[in-house]
CSV table of C-alpha atoms and ligand atoms in Angstrom, one decimal:
chain,number,residue,atom,x,y,z
C,21,UNK,CA,-91.2,-41.4,112.3
C,22,UNK,CA,-90.2,-43.8,115.1
C,23,UNK,CA,-88.2,-46.9,114.0
C,24,UNK,CA,-87.9,-50.1,116.0
C,25,UNK,CA,-84.4,-51.0,117.2
C,26,UNK,CA,-82.6,-53.3,119.5
C,27,UNK,CA,-80.1,-52.5,122.2
C,28,UNK,CA,-77.6,-55.1,121.1
C,29,UNK,CA,-74.7,-54.5,123.5
C,30,UNK,CA,-73.6,-52.4,126.4
C,31,UNK,CA,-69.9,-51.7,126.9
C,32,UNK,CA,-68.4,-50.0,129.9
C,33,UNK,CA,-66.0,-47.3,128.7
C,34,UNK,CA,-65.4,-45.7,132.1
C,35,UNK,CA,-67.3,-46.0,135.4
C,36,UNK,CA,-69.8,-43.3,134.5
C,37,UNK,CA,-69.7,-43.4,130.7
C,38,UNK,CA,-70.9,-46.4,128.8
C,39,UNK,CA,-71.3,-47.3,125.1
C,40,UNK,CA,-74.7,-48.4,124.0
C,41,UNK,CA,-74.8,-50.3,120.7
C,42,UNK,CA,-78.1,-50.0,118.8
C,43,UNK,CA,-79.2,-51.9,115.8
C,44,UNK,CA,-82.1,-50.3,113.9
C,45,UNK,CA,-84.7,-52.7,112.4
C,46,UNK,CA,-84.4,-51.0,109.0
C,47,UNK,CA,-81.6,-49.4,107.1
C,48,UNK,CA,-80.2,-46.3,108.8
C,49,UNK,CA,-78.2,-43.6,107.0
C,50,UNK,CA,-76.8,-40.6,108.8
C,51,UNK,CA,-74.3,-37.8,108.3
C,52,UNK,CA,-71.4,-38.0,110.9
C,53,UNK,CA,-72.1,-35.5,113.6
C,54,UNK,CA,-75.9,-36.0,113.7
C,55,UNK,CA,-77.9,-37.3,116.6
C,56,UNK,CA,-80.9,-39.6,117.2
C,57,UNK,CA,-83.7,-39.5,119.6
C,58,UNK,CA,-84.4,-42.7,121.6
C,59,UNK,CA,-87.7,-43.6,123.2
C,60,UNK,CA,-87.9,-46.1,126.0
C,61,UNK,CA,-91.2,-46.4,128.0
C,62,UNK,CA,-92.4,-43.1,126.6
C,63,UNK,CA,-89.2,-41.3,127.8
C,64,UNK,CA,-87.5,-39.5,124.9
C,65,UNK,CA,-83.9,-38.2,124.9
C,66,UNK,CA,-81.4,-37.1,122.2
C,67,UNK,CA,-78.0,-38.7,121.8
C,68,UNK,CA,-75.2,-38.0,119.3
C,69,UNK,CA,-74.3,-40.9,117.1
C,70,UNK,CA,-70.8,-41.8,118.3
C,71,UNK,CA,-69.8,-44.3,115.6
C,72,UNK,CA,-71.3,-46.6,113.0
C,73,UNK,CA,-70.4,-50.2,112.2
C,74,UNK,CA,-71.5,-50.9,108.6
C,75,UNK,CA,-70.7,-54.6,108.9
C,76,UNK,CA,-73.3,-55.1,111.6
C,77,UNK,CA,-75.4,-52.1,110.6
C,78,UNK,CA,-75.3,-50.8,114.2
C,79,UNK,CA,-74.4,-47.5,115.8
C,80,UNK,CA,-73.0,-46.6,119.1
C,81,UNK,CA,-74.0,-44.0,121.6
C,82,UNK,CA,-71.6,-42.7,124.3
C,83,UNK,CA,-73.7,-41.8,127.4
C,84,UNK,CA,-72.8,-40.5,130.8
C,85,UNK,CA,-74.9,-41.4,133.9
C,86,UNK,CA,-76.4,-38.4,135.6
C,87,UNK,CA,-77.6,-38.8,139.2
C,88,UNK,CA,-81.3,-38.3,139.3
C,89,UNK,CA,-81.5,-38.5,135.4
C,90,UNK,CA,-84.5,-40.5,134.3
C,91,UNK,CA,-83.1,-42.0,131.0
C,92,UNK,CA,-79.6,-42.5,132.2
C,93,UNK,CA,-80.7,-44.2,135.4
C,94,UNK,CA,-82.8,-46.5,133.3
C,95,UNK,CA,-80.0,-47.2,130.8
C,96,UNK,CA,-77.4,-47.8,133.5
C,97,UNK,CA,-79.5,-49.7,136.0
C,98,UNK,CA,-82.2,-51.6,134.1
C,99,UNK,CA,-81.3,-51.8,130.4
C,100,UNK,CA,-79.8,-55.0,129.0
C,101,UNK,CA,-78.7,-56.4,125.7
C,102,UNK,CA,-81.6,-57.5,123.6
C,103,UNK,CA,-84.0,-54.8,124.9
C,104,UNK,CA,-86.2,-53.2,122.4
C,105,UNK,CA,-86.5,-49.4,121.9
C,106,UNK,CA,-87.5,-46.9,119.3
C,107,UNK,CA,-85.4,-44.3,117.5
C,108,UNK,CA,-86.1,-41.2,115.5
C,109,UNK,CA,-83.6,-39.6,113.2
C,110,UNK,CA,-81.0,-38.9,112.1
C,111,UNK,CA,-81.4,-35.3,113.2
C,112,UNK,CA,-79.3,-32.1,113.4
C,113,UNK,CA,-76.9,-30.0,111.4
C,114,UNK,CA,-73.8,-30.5,113.4
C,115,UNK,CA,-71.9,-31.8,110.4
C,116,UNK,CA,-69.0,-30.9,108.2
C,117,UNK,CA,-69.6,-28.9,105.1
C,118,UNK,CA,-69.3,-30.5,101.6
C,119,UNK,CA,-66.0,-28.7,101.1
C,120,UNK,CA,-63.7,-27.9,104.0
C,121,UNK,CA,-62.0,-24.6,103.3
C,122,UNK,CA,-60.0,-23.9,106.5
C,123,UNK,CA,-58.8,-25.6,109.7
C,124,UNK,CA,-61.3,-27.3,112.0
C,125,UNK,CA,-61.3,-27.1,115.8
C,126,UNK,CA,-63.4,-29.6,117.6
C,127,UNK,CA,-63.9,-28.6,121.2
C,128,UNK,CA,-65.7,-30.8,123.7
C,129,UNK,CA,-65.9,-32.1,127.2
C,130,UNK,CA,-67.0,-35.6,128.4
C,131,UNK,CA,-69.5,-37.3,126.1
C,132,UNK,CA,-69.4,-34.2,123.9
C,133,UNK,CA,-66.7,-36.3,122.2
C,134,UNK,CA,-69.5,-38.4,120.6
C,135,UNK,CA,-70.2,-36.5,117.3
C,136,UNK,CA,-66.5,-35.9,116.7
C,137,UNK,CA,-65.8,-39.6,117.1
C,138,UNK,CA,-68.2,-40.4,114.2
C,139,UNK,CA,-66.8,-37.5,112.2
C,140,UNK,CA,-63.2,-38.6,112.6
C,141,UNK,CA,-64.2,-42.2,111.8
C,142,UNK,CA,-65.7,-41.0,108.5
C,143,UNK,CA,-62.7,-38.9,107.4
C,144,UNK,CA,-60.5,-41.8,106.3
C,145,UNK,CA,-63.5,-43.9,105.1
C,146,UNK,CA,-64.8,-41.2,102.9
C,147,UNK,CA,-61.4,-39.9,101.9
C,148,UNK,CA,-62.5,-36.4,103.0
C,149,UNK,CA,-60.2,-33.6,101.9
C,150,UNK,CA,-59.3,-31.3,104.8
C,151,UNK,CA,-56.8,-28.9,106.3
C,152,UNK,CA,-55.6,-29.1,109.9
C,153,UNK,CA,-58.0,-30.7,112.4
C,154,UNK,CA,-57.6,-30.2,116.2
C,155,UNK,CA,-59.6,-32.1,118.8
C,156,UNK,CA,-59.5,-30.5,122.2
C,157,UNK,CA,-61.1,-32.9,124.7
C,158,UNK,CA,-61.6,-31.9,128.3
C,159,UNK,CA,-62.3,-34.2,131.3
C,160,UNK,CA,-61.5,-34.5,134.9
C,161,UNK,CA,-59.0,-37.3,135.4
C,162,UNK,CA,-57.1,-39.9,133.4
C,163,UNK,CA,-59.7,-42.5,134.2
C,164,UNK,CA,-62.4,-40.3,132.6
C,165,UNK,CA,-60.7,-40.0,129.3
C,166,UNK,CA,-62.9,-41.5,126.6
C,167,UNK,CA,-61.8,-43.6,123.6
C,168,UNK,CA,-58.1,-42.6,124.1
C,169,UNK,CA,-56.6,-45.4,122.1
C,170,UNK,CA,-58.9,-44.6,119.2
C,171,UNK,CA,-58.0,-40.9,119.3
C,172,UNK,CA,-54.3,-41.7,119.5
C,173,UNK,CA,-54.7,-44.0,116.5
C,174,UNK,CA,-56.4,-41.3,114.5
C,175,UNK,CA,-53.4,-39.0,115.1
C,176,UNK,CA,-51.4,-41.6,113.1
C,177,UNK,CA,-54.0,-42.4,110.4
C,178,UNK,CA,-55.5,-38.9,109.8
C,179,UNK,CA,-53.1,-36.4,108.2
C,180,UNK,CA,-52.7,-33.1,110.1
C,181,UNK,CA,-55.0,-34.3,112.9
C,182,UNK,CA,-53.9,-33.3,116.5
C,183,UNK,CA,-55.6,-34.7,119.6
C,184,UNK,CA,-55.3,-32.6,122.7
C,185,UNK,CA,-56.7,-34.2,125.8
C,186,UNK,CA,-56.8,-31.9,128.9
C,187,UNK,CA,-57.4,-32.8,132.5
C,188,UNK,CA,-59.0,-30.4,135.0
C,189,UNK,CA,-58.5,-32.4,138.2
C,190,UNK,CA,-55.3,-34.4,137.8
C,191,UNK,CA,-51.7,-33.7,137.0
C,192,UNK,CA,-50.2,-35.9,134.3
C,193,UNK,CA,-47.8,-35.7,131.4
C,194,UNK,CA,-50.4,-34.1,129.1
C,195,UNK,CA,-52.2,-30.8,129.3
C,196,UNK,CA,-54.0,-29.7,132.4
C,197,UNK,CA,-56.7,-27.0,133.1
C,198,UNK,CA,-59.7,-26.3,131.0
C,199,UNK,CA,-60.3,-26.6,127.3
C,200,UNK,CA,-60.5,-22.8,127.0
C,201,UNK,CA,-56.7,-22.3,127.5
C,202,UNK,CA,-56.0,-24.8,124.7
C,203,UNK,CA,-58.0,-23.2,121.9
C,204,UNK,CA,-57.1,-19.7,123.0
C,205,UNK,CA,-53.4,-20.6,122.8
C,206,UNK,CA,-53.9,-21.8,119.3
C,207,UNK,CA,-55.8,-18.6,118.4
C,208,UNK,CA,-53.3,-16.3,120.0
C,209,UNK,CA,-50.3,-18.1,118.5
C,210,UNK,CA,-51.8,-17.6,115.1
C,211,UNK,CA,-51.4,-21.2,114.1
C,212,UNK,CA,-55.0,-21.5,112.7
C,213,UNK,CA,-55.9,-20.7,109.1
C,214,UNK,CA,-59.5,-19.6,108.5
C,215,UNK,CA,-60.8,-21.9,111.3
C,216,UNK,CA,-64.3,-23.2,111.9
C,217,UNK,CA,-65.0,-24.1,115.5
C,218,UNK,CA,-67.3,-27.0,116.5
C,219,UNK,CA,-68.3,-27.0,120.2
C,220,UNK,CA,-70.2,-29.9,121.8
C,221,UNK,CA,-71.2,-30.7,125.3
C,222,UNK,CA,-73.0,-29.1,128.3
C,223,UNK,CA,-74.2,-25.5,128.2
C,224,UNK,CA,-71.7,-23.8,130.5
C,225,UNK,CA,-68.6,-24.9,128.6
C,226,UNK,CA,-70.2,-24.0,125.3
C,227,UNK,CA,-71.4,-20.6,126.5
C,228,UNK,CA,-67.9,-19.7,127.7
C,229,UNK,CA,-66.2,-21.0,124.6
C,230,UNK,CA,-68.5,-19.1,122.3
C,231,UNK,CA,-68.1,-15.9,124.2
C,232,UNK,CA,-64.3,-16.3,124.2
C,233,UNK,CA,-64.2,-16.9,120.4
C,234,UNK,CA,-66.5,-14.0,119.7
C,235,UNK,CA,-64.2,-11.8,121.8
C,236,UNK,CA,-61.3,-13.0,119.6
C,237,UNK,CA,-63.2,-11.6,116.6
C,238,UNK,CA,-64.7,-14.8,115.2
C,239,UNK,CA,-68.0,-14.6,113.4
C,240,UNK,CA,-71.0,-16.7,114.7
C,241,UNK,CA,-71.1,-18.4,111.4
C,242,UNK,CA,-67.7,-19.9,112.1
C,243,UNK,CA,-68.8,-21.3,115.5
C,244,UNK,CA,-71.1,-24.4,115.3
C,245,UNK,CA,-72.8,-25.6,118.4
C,246,UNK,CA,-74.3,-28.8,119.7
C,247,UNK,CA,-75.6,-28.2,123.2
C,248,UNK,CA,-76.5,-31.2,125.4
C,249,UNK,CA,-78.5,-29.3,128.0
L,28,LIG,C1,-78.6,-32.9,120.5
L,28,LIG,C2,-78.3,-33.6,121.8
L,28,LIG,C3,-77.3,-34.6,121.8
L,28,LIG,C4,-77.0,-35.3,123.0
L,28,LIG,N1,-76.1,-36.2,123.0
L,28,LIG,C5,-75.7,-36.8,124.1
L,28,LIG,C6,-74.6,-37.8,124.1
L,28,LIG,O1,-74.1,-38.2,123.1
L,28,LIG,N2,-74.3,-38.3,125.3
L,28,LIG,C7,-74.9,-38.0,126.5
L,28,LIG,O2,-74.5,-38.5,127.6
L,28,LIG,N3,-75.9,-37.0,126.5
L,28,LIG,C8,-76.3,-36.4,125.4
L,28,LIG,N4,-77.3,-35.5,125.4
L,28,LIG,C9,-78.0,-35.3,126.7
L,28,LIG,C10,-79.2,-36.2,126.8
L,28,LIG,O3,-80.2,-35.9,125.8
L,28,LIG,C11,-79.9,-36.2,128.2
L,28,LIG,O4,-80.3,-34.8,128.4
L,28,LIG,C12,-79.1,-36.7,129.3
L,28,LIG,O5,-78.7,-38.1,129.0
L,28,LIG,C13,-79.9,-36.6,130.6
L,28,LIG,O6,-81.1,-37.4,130.5
L,28,LIG,P1,-81.7,-38.0,131.8
L,28,LIG,O7,-83.1,-38.4,131.4
L,28,LIG,O8,-80.8,-39.0,132.4
L,28,LIG,O9,-81.8,-36.8,132.8
L,28,LIG,P2,-83.1,-35.9,133.1
L,28,LIG,O10,-84.1,-36.7,133.9
L,28,LIG,O11,-83.6,-35.3,131.9
L,28,LIG,O12,-82.4,-34.9,134.1
L,28,LIG,C14,-81.6,-33.9,133.6
L,28,LIG,C15,-80.8,-33.3,134.7
L,28,LIG,O13,-81.6,-32.9,135.8
L,28,LIG,C16,-81.2,-33.6,137.0
L,28,LIG,N5,-82.3,-34.1,137.7
L,28,LIG,C17,-83.3,-34.9,137.2
L,28,LIG,N6,-84.1,-35.2,138.2
L,28,LIG,C18,-83.7,-34.5,139.3
L,28,LIG,C19,-84.2,-34.3,140.6
L,28,LIG,N7,-85.3,-35.0,141.0
L,28,LIG,N8,-83.5,-33.6,141.5
L,28,LIG,C20,-82.4,-32.9,141.1
L,28,LIG,N9,-81.9,-33.0,139.9
L,28,LIG,C21,-82.6,-33.8,139.0
L,28,LIG,C22,-80.3,-34.7,136.5
L,28,LIG,O14,-79.3,-35.0,137.5
L,28,LIG,C23,-79.7,-34.2,135.3
L,28,LIG,O15,-78.6,-33.5,135.6
L,28,LIG,C24,-77.6,-34.9,124.2
L,28,LIG,C25,-78.6,-33.8,124.2
L,28,LIG,C26,-78.9,-33.2,123.0
L,28,LIG,C27,-79.9,-32.1,123.0
């Protein structure tokens, strides 16, 4: 069922990734990690819910502009606050289990951060009991890092949460290279206990990560995927 909604704000996060704040006309409940479909001028695309603000009953999407992409060009070039759209959802099973038994590894690149942002937001709010949580976030340069202050703040407010940003095209005082080296280091150094891996982003990164983890002996059931395309 499609629900009417308003695009209530557009916030530039980086040059190519913006936050789109959406206010549904009726009450909207979702599980952190889920996504919505949005429909504008009969064009339908899926986007992970990147955070929820209960005070204003709105959620945020974190969207990257793709050259030649129909929806993203519309959103970045024509859309404005106050526009109407339709949404369907929440959808998807990329969520935490009722009981978290082992460590969690969130692995993402670019806007693949979105579902993890709403999952992390929910952990202190819902007082979720958990073991260690790692977020490995890959992007190209320092200017492309998404929601860095928020992730740094979660390192302080969420017990046993470690944020590992990794840059593939710029040297800095943090980690460099690709996300793969980071989770493989954790696996090979035996620091993980009964881990479940959550992978989110574009197909190539996910395919490679899934293969690497299977090669390390992890069962498919312990590797959850959200593939953007
Ligand atoms: C479950 C799920 C959750 C998602 N969550 C997010 C999210 O949180 N954030 C996010 O940014 N994305 C997310 N996506 C991806 C999103 O749904 C869209 O696929 C993405 O925004 C591209 O849509 P588009 O209409 O702009 O591109 P499309 O028009 O669908 O084009 C897709 C690709 O084809 C290329 N292309 C299109 N037309 C041409 C052409 N004429 N010549 C050459 N190349 C062309 C585009 O450059 C682009 O790379 C998610 C996808 C799924 C399935």
